[in-house]
XYZ file of C-alpha atoms in Angstrom:
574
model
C -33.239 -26.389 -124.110
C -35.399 -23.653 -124.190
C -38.612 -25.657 -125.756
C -38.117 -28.143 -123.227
C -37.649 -25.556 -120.248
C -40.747 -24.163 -121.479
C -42.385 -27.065 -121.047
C -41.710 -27.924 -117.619
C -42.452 -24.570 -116.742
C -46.120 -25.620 -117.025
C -45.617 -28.999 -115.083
C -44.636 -29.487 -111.407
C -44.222 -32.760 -109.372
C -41.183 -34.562 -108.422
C -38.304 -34.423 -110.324
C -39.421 -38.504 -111.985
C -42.338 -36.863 -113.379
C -40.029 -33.636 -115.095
C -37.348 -36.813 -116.596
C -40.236 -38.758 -118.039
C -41.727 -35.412 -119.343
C -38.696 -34.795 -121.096
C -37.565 -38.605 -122.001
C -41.242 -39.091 -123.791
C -40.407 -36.876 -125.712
C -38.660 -39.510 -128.199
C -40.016 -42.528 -130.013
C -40.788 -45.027 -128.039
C -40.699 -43.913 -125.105
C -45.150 -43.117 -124.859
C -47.574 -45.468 -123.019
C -48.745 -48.713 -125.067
C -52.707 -48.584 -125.948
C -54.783 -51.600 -124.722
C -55.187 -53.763 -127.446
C -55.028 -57.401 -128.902
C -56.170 -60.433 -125.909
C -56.392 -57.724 -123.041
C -58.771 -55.344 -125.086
C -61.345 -58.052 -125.657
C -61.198 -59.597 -121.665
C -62.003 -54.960 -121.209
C -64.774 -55.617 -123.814
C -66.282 -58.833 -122.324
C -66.075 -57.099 -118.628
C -68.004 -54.657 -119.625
C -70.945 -56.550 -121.336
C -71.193 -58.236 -118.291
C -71.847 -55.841 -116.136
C -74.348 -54.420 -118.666
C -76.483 -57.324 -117.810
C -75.903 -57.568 -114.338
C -77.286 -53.454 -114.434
C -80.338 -54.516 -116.880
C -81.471 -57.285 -114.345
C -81.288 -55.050 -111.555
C -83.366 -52.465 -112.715
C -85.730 -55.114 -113.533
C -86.492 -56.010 -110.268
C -86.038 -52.525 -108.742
C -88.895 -51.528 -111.313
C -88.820 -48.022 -113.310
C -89.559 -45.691 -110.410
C -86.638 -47.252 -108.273
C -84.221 -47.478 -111.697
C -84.688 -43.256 -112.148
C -83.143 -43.240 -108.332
C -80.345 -45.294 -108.779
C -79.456 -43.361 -112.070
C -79.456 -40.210 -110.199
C -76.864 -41.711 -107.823
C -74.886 -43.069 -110.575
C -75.120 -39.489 -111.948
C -74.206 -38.134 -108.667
C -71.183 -40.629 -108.382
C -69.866 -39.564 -111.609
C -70.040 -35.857 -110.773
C -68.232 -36.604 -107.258
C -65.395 -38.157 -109.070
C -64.893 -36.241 -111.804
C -64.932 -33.008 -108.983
C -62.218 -35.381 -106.927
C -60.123 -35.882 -110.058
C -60.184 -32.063 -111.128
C -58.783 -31.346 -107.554
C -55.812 -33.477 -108.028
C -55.289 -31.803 -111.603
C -55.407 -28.697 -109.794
C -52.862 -29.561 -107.003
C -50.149 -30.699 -109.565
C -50.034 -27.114 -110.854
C -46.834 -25.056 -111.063
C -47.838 -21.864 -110.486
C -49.183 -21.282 -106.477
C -50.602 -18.013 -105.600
C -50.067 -18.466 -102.027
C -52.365 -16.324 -99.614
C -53.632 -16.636 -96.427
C -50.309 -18.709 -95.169
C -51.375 -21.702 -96.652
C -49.436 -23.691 -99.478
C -50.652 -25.812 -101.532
C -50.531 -29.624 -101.185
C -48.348 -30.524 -104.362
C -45.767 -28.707 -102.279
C -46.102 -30.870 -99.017
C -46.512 -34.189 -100.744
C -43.322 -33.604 -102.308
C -40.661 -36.441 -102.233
C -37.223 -35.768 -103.076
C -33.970 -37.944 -101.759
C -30.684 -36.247 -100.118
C -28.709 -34.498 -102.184
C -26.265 -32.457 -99.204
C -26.389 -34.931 -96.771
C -23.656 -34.179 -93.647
C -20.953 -36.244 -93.014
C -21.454 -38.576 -90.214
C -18.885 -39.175 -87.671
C -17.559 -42.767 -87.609
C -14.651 -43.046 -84.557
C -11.872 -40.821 -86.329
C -13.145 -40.628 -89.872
C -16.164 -39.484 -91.592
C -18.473 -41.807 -93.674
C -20.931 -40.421 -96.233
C -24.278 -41.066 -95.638
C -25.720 -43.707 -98.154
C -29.105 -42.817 -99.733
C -32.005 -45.192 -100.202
C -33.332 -43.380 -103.056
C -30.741 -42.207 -106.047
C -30.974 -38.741 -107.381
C -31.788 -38.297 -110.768
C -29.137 -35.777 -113.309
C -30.437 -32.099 -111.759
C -32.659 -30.641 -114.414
C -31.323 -27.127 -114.397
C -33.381 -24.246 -115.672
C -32.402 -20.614 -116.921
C -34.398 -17.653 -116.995
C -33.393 -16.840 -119.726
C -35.290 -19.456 -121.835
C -37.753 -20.184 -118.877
C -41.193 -18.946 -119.522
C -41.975 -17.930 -115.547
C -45.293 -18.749 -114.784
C -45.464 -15.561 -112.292
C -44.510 -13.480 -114.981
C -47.143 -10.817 -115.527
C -48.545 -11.135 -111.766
C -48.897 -8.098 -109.641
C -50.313 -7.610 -105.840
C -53.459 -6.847 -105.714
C -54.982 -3.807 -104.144
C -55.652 -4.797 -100.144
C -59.347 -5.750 -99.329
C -61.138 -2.550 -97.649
C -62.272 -3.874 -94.471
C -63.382 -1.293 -91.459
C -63.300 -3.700 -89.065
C -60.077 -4.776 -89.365
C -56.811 -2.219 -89.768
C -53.300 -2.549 -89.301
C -50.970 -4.821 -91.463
C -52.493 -7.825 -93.262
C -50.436 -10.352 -95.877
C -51.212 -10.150 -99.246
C -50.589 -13.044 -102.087
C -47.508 -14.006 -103.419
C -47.157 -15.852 -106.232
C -44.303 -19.107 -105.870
C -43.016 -21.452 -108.568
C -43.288 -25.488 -107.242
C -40.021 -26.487 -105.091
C -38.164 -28.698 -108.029
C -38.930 -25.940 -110.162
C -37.134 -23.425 -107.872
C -34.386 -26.370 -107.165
C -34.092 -26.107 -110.610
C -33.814 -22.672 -110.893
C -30.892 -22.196 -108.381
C -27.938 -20.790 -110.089
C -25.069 -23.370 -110.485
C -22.153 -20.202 -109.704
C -22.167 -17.882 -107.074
C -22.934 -14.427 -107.717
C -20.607 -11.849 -108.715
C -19.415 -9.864 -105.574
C -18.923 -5.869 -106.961
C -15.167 -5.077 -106.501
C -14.905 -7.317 -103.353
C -13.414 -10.158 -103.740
C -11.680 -11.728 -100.709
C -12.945 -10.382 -97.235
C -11.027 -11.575 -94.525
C -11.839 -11.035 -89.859
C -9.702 -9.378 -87.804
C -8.342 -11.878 -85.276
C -7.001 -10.062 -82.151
C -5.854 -13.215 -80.281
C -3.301 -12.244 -77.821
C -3.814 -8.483 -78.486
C -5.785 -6.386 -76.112
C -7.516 -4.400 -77.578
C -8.015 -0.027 -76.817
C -10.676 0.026 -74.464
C -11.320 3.778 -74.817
C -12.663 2.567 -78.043
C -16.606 1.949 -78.119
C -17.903 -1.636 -79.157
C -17.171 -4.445 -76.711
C -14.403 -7.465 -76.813
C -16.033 -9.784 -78.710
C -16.627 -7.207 -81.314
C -12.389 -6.169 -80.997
C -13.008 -2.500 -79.566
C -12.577 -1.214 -83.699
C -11.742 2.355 -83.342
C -13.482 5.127 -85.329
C -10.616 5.425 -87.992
C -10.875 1.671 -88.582
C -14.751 1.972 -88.271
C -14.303 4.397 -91.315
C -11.308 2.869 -93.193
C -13.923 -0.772 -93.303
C -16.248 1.521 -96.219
C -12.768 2.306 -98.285
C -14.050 -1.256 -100.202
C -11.657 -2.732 -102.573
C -10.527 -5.745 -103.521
C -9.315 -7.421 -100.787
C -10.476 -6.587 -97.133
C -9.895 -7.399 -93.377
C -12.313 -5.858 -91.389
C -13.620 -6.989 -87.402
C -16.753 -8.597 -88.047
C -17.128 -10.132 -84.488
C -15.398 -13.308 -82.675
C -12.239 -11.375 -82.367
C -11.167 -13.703 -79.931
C -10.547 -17.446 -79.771
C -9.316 -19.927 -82.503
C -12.508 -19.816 -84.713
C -16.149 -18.384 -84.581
C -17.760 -20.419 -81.442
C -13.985 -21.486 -80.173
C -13.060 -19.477 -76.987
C -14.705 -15.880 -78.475
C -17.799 -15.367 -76.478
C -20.914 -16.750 -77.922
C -18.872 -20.123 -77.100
C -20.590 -23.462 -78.950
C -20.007 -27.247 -78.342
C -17.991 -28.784 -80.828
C -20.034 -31.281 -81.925
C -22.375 -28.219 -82.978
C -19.588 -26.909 -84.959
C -18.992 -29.698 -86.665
C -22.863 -30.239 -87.645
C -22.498 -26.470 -88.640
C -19.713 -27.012 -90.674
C -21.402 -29.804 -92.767
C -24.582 -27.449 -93.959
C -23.404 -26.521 -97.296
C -26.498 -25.202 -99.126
C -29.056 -23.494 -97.411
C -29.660 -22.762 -93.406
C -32.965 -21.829 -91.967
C -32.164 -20.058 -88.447
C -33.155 -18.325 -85.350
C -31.975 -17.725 -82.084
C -33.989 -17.248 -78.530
C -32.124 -15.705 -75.702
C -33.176 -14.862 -72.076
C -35.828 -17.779 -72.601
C -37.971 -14.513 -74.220
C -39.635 -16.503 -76.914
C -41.867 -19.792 -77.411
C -40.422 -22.103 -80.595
C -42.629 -21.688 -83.582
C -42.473 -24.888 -85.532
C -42.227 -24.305 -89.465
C -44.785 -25.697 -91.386
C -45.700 -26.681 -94.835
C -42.194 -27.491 -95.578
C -41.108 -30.263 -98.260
C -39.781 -33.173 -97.956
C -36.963 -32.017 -100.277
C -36.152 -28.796 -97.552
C -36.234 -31.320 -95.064
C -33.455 -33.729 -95.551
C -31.672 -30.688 -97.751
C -31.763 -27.697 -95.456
C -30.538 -26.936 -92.049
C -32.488 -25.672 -89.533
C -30.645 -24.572 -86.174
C -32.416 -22.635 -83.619
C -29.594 -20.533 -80.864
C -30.495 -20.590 -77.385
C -28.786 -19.939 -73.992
C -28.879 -22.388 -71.172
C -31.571 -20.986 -69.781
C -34.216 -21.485 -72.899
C -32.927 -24.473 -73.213
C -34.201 -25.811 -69.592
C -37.512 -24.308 -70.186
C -37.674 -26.353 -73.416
C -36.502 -29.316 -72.087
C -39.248 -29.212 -69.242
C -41.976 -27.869 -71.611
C -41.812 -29.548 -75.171
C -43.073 -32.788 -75.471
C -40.968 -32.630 -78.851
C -37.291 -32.027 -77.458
C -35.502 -35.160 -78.618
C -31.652 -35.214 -78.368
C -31.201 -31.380 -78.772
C -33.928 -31.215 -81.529
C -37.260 -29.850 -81.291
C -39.476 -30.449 -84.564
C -37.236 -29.348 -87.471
C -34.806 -27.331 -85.716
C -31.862 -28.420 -83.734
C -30.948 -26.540 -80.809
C -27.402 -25.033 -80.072
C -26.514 -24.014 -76.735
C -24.766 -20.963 -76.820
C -22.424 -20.157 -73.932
C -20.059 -17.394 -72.393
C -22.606 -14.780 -73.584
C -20.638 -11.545 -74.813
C -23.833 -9.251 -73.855
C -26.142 -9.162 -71.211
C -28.695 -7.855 -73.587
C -30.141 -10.576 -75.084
C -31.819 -8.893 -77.769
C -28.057 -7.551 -78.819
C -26.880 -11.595 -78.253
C -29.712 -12.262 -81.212
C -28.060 -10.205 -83.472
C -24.526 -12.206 -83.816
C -26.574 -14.648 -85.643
C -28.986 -12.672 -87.042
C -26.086 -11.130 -88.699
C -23.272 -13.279 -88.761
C -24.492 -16.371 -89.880
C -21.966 -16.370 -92.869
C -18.890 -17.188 -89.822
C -20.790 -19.231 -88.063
C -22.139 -21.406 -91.066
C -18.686 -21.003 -93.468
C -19.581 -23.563 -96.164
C -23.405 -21.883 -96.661
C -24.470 -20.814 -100.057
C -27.497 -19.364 -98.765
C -29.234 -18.491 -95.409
C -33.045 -17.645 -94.225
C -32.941 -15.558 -90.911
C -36.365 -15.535 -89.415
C -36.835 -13.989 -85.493
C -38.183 -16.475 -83.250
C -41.287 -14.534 -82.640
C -42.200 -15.521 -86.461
C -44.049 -18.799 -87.693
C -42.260 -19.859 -90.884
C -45.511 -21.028 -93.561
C -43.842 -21.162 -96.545
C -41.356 -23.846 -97.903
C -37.936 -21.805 -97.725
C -36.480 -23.060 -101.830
C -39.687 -20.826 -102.484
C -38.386 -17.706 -100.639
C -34.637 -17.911 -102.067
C -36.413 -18.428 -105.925
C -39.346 -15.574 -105.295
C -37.021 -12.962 -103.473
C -33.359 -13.482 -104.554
C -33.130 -15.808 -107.858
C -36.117 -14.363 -109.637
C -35.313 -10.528 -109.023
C -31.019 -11.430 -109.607
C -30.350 -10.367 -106.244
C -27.889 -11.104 -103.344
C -29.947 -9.536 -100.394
C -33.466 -9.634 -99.679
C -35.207 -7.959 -96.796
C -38.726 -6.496 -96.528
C -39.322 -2.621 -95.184
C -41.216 -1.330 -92.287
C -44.717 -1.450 -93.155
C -45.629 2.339 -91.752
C -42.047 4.281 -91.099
C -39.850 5.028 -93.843
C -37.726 7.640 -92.364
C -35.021 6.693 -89.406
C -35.411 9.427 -87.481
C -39.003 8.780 -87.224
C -37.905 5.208 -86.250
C -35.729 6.436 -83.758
C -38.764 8.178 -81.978
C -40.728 5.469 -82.182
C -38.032 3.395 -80.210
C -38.077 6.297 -77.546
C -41.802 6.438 -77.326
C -41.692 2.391 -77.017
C -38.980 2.327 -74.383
C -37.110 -0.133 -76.556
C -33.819 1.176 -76.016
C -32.241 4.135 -73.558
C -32.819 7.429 -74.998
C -29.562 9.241 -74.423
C -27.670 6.598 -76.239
C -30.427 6.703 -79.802
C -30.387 10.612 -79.714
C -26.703 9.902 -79.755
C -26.481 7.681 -82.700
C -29.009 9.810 -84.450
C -26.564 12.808 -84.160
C -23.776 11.149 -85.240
C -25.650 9.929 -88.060
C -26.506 12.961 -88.928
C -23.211 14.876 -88.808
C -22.069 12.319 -91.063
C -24.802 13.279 -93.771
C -27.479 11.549 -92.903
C -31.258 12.838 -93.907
C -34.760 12.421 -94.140
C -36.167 9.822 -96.177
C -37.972 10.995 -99.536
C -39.387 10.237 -102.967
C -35.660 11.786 -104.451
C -33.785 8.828 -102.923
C -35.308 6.366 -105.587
C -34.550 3.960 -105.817
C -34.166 3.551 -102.563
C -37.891 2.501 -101.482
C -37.019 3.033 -97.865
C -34.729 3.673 -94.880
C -36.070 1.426 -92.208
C -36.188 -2.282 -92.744
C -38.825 -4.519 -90.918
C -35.768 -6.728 -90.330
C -36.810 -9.951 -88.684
C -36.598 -11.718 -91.689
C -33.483 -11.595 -93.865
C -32.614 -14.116 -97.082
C -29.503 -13.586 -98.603
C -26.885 -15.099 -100.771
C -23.415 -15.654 -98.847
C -21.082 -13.733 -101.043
C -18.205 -11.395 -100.066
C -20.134 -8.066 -100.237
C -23.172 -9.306 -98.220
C -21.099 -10.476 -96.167
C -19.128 -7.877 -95.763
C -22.338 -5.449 -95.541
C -23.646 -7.314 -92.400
C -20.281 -7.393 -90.686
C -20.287 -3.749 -90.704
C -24.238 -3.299 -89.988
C -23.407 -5.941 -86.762
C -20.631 -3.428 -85.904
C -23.016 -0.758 -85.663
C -25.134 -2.730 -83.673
C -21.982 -3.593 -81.339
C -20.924 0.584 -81.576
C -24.100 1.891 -80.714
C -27.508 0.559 -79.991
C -28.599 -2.955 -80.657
C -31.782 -1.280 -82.522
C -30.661 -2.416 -86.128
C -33.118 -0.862 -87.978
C -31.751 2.657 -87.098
C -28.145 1.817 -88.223
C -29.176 -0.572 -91.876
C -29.217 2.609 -94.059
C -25.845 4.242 -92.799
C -24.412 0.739 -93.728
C -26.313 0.383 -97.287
C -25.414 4.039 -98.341
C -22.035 4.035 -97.846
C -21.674 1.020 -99.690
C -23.645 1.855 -102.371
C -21.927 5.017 -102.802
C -18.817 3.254 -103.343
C -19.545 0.163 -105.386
C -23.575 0.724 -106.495
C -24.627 -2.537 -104.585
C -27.793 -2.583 -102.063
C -29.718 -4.920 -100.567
C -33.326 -5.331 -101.957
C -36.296 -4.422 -99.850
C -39.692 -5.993 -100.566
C -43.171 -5.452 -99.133
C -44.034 -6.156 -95.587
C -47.384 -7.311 -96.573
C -45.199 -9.753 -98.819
C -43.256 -10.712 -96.096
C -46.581 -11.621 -93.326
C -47.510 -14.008 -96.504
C -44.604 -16.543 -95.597
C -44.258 -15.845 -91.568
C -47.006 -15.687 -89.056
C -46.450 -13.278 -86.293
C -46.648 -14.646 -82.533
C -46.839 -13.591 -78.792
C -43.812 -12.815 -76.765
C -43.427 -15.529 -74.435
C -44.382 -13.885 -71.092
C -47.692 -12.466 -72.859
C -48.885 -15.821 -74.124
C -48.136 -17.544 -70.834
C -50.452 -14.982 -69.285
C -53.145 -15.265 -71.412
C -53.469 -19.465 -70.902
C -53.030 -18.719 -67.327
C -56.053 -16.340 -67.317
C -57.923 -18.949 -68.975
C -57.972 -17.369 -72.858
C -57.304 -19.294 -75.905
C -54.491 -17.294 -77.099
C -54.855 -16.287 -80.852
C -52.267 -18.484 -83.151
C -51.579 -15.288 -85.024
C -51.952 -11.497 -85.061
C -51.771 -11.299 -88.486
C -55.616 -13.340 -88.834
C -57.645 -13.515 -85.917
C -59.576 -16.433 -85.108
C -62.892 -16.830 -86.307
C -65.592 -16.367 -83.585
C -67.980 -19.398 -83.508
C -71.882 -18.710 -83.026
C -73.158 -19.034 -79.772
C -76.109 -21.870 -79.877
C -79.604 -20.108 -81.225
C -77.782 -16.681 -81.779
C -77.932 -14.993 -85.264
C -74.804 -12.881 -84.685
C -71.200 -13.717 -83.320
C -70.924 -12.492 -79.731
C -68.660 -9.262 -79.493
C -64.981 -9.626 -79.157
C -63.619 -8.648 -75.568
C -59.897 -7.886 -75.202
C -57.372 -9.508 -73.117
C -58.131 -9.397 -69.380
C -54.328 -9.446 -68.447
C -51.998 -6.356 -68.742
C -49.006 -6.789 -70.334
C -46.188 -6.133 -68.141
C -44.094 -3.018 -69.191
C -41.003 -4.096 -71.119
C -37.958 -3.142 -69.635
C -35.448 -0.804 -71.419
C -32.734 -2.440 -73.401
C -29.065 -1.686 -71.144
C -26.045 -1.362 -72.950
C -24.001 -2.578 -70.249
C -22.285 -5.416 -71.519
C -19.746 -8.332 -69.748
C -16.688 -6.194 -70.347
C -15.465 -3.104 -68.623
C -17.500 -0.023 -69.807
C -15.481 2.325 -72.294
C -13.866 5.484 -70.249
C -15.915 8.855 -70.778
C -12.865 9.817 -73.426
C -14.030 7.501 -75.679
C -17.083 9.436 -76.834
C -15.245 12.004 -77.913
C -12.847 9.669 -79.761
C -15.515 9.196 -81.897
């Protein structure tokens, strides 16, 4: 195995081309050479057209010939350029930069291979595929010479006229080669094994206890008791109501969605958009593979989902592009940046049959096929949990400042949760804490494998969020160090420059509906401006003006939630 993975780590294409690599390998199995009746009629072709090219230049005379020998030269060169590019495109190795991927990875064609079950009356009926898959060529890394390996980010490009955050390249495998490189087993979970929810159906809960209903009210001892990991845990982890996650818990979900949800089994792309606060970014260079393989829900209220419907020309039978909407209703928060963090962070309840799950915010443009993100940021680096840092701040109580300064959240309630923090040990961030790279995540991307000690570690990060403020980047490293202190797992945390490779930053809703209204051409990303074209006759581009409109002052996060507030005792309870 290891010669032949070898080999196909220098070929791409679909996964016909990697069977025939490998079958023609054995006799009989090459391409016949022209010969016997059909060599001759190739032969007798060509003489003719030999003459035909000797009369011409005949009566073109010699002046005339040398020009029609330069376009025959010219010809040749054009093709031979043409047929180079198409070499080029069927490489494996894509050093992606500039949010662009190449187009060996968008002309892919691969058939079905976790298609959902369809609903037929009171059964379910497989769908039937047109196209048969081929035996799954699996690859190790063990024996698979990586054609990444050896590549390092370069140093950024020193430009004075630009500053701020900018992508840099990542280097990507081809999609069947990361198919192929998906491990068969899940991951070993450290010490966990078994993590079961708290279901408090029929039990009310202590309301002097912080956190709200649909979160179960956990008290501080059981808030504490969820880090004592062992074996086999129950711990709240949201929808502590109801029959089943979306079933009569807040955060309520049709149950035809449910049953779609059920059916993803392998890999879900998702987002949410609440309080109609974000425009849909539509994914792009995405294979044909991802597309009939992975799901791709988008979570909305009612509210963005009446905007949509009377704004998208693409909103088709609750689908918009790639994603499918699901209306969410019976909201547990009024905060709808705390609503996007139940599936930010619980996808693994909502999605139960997922291997693997993509989180990317809805303010983000998804550029890069996501088989490439689970092979580049999980697979390749034998990880579970994958999330990049903060570009600038690596310390949270600088990041709690920041929030204060930004009016992102009320400032009582972070100086709060940054004391209480810090009575429990927490400190600055510095060089000592290697490995740890960092204590604030940029967090609006997450990829992650969907075993019991990821999941476990978002539960308790979303109860955090639920405890104290819905600013998740202050609570992460709590969460991460007091598992890792216990069982020496932690997510990984990868560049941000890294991360703007694969998703393109957008406006806010509210801002970009400003700017068309005020007549601007709203840039498509922040990450790389638009280029300026040259006025007629001028020599330079005319100087860039900044946006005429104001934006409007964002209004601070409120922690008031749809459930009776918690009585002044419970702070001290705490």
């Amino acid at each position: 195995m290891s010669g032949s993975a070898a080999g196909l780590g220098l070929r791409s294409g679909s996964y016909g081309s990697l069977a025939a690599a490998v079958g023609g390998s054995g006799g009989g199995g090459g391409v016949r050479k022209a010969g016997g009746r059909g060599a001759w009629a190739l032969r007798g072709g060509e003489k003719e057209r030999l003459q035909l090219l000797h009369r011409a230049l005949r009566l073109v005379g010699r002046r005339r010939a040398g020009v029609l020998l330069l376009l025959a030269v010219a010809s040749a060169a054009v093709f031979c350029s043409l047929f180079a590019v198409v070499k080029d495109d069927s490489s494996s190795i894509s050093i992606v930069n500039n949010f662009e991927v190449p187009n060996a990875i968008q002309n892919s064609v691969y058939p079905s291979t976790t298609r959902p079950l369809m609903m037929s009356g009171n059964q379910y009926s497989s769908v039937v595929n047109k196209i048969e898959l081929p035996n799954r060529l699996h690859l190790s890394y063990a024996n698979f010479t990586h054609p990444c390996e050896g590549f390092s980010v370069p140093p950024p490009l020193v430009d004075k006229k630009r500053t701020g955050p900018r992508p840099c390249p990542v280097c990507y495998v081809s999609v069947d080669q990361a198919f192929a490189l998906m491990p068969l087993q899940a991951s070993p979970s450290p010490v966990l094994k078994n993590l079961n929810y708290i279901s408090e159906d029929g039990i009310v809960a202590n309301l002097s206890s912080q956190g709200s209903a649909f979160g179960g009210h956990p008290s501080l001892e059981q808030r504490n008791k969820s880090f004592d990991i062992s074996e086999s845990m129950t711990v709240h982890c949201g929808f502590a109501k109801g029959k089943k996650p979306g079933q009569g818990t807040g955060f309520d979900i049709k149950d035809d969605d449910l049953l779609e949800m059920e059916q993803c089994r392998e890999l879900v792309v998702a987002s949410a958009i609440f309080g109609n606060y974000d425009m849909i970014q539509h994914p792009r260079n995405i294979s044909e593979f991802s597309k009939a393989n992975a799901c791709f829900y988008m979570f909305v209220d009612e509210e963005t989902e009446a905007y949509v419907k009377n704004s998208s020309s693409l909103y088709n039978n609750n689908k918009v592009g790639l994603w499918r909407l699901v209306v969410v209703q019976n909201l547990p928060y009024e905060d709808p940046r705390r609503t996007g963090k139940i599936p930010k962070l619980l996808l693994h309840r909502l999605f139960p049959n997922v291997r693997f799950s993509v989180w990317i915010d809805a303010k983000l443009e998804l550029v890069a096929d996501p088989y490439l993100l689970l092979e580049r940021f999980l697979w390749r680096r034998n990880t579970t949990f994958a999330i990049s840092r903060h570009y600038k701040r690596f310390d949270v109580f600088e990041e709690a400042e920041a929030n204060k300064a930004a009016g992102k959240y009320d400032n009582a309630s972070i100086d709060y949760q940054i004391e209480f923090y810090r009575n429990e040990g927490l400190s600055h961030y510095s060089p000592a804490k290697f490995p740890i790279t960092s204590d604030v995540p940029e967090g609006c991307v997450i990829i992650r494998e969907h075993i019991p000690i990821t999941n476990l570690f978002t539960c308790l990060w979303f109860n955090e969020v639920d405890r104290f403020t819905s600013r998740d980047q202050i609570s992460f490293s709590t969460v991460r160090d007091k598992i890792r202190a216990r069982v020496g797992w932690m997510p990984e945390m990868f560049l941000d420059c890294e991360r703007r490779n694969f998703v393109v930053q957008a406006y806010h809703r509210e801002l970009l509906e400003q700017m068309i209204a005020s007549g601007r051409r709203p840039p498509s990303t922040t990450d790389a401006p638009p280029s300026r074209k040259l006025r007629p006759g001028s020599r330079k581009a005319p100087p860039s003006k900044k946006p005429s409109v104001k934006r409007k002052k964002e209004k601070k996060s409120s922690s008031r939630r749809r459930v009776p507030k918690p009585v002044p005792g419970g702070m001290g309870a705490m």
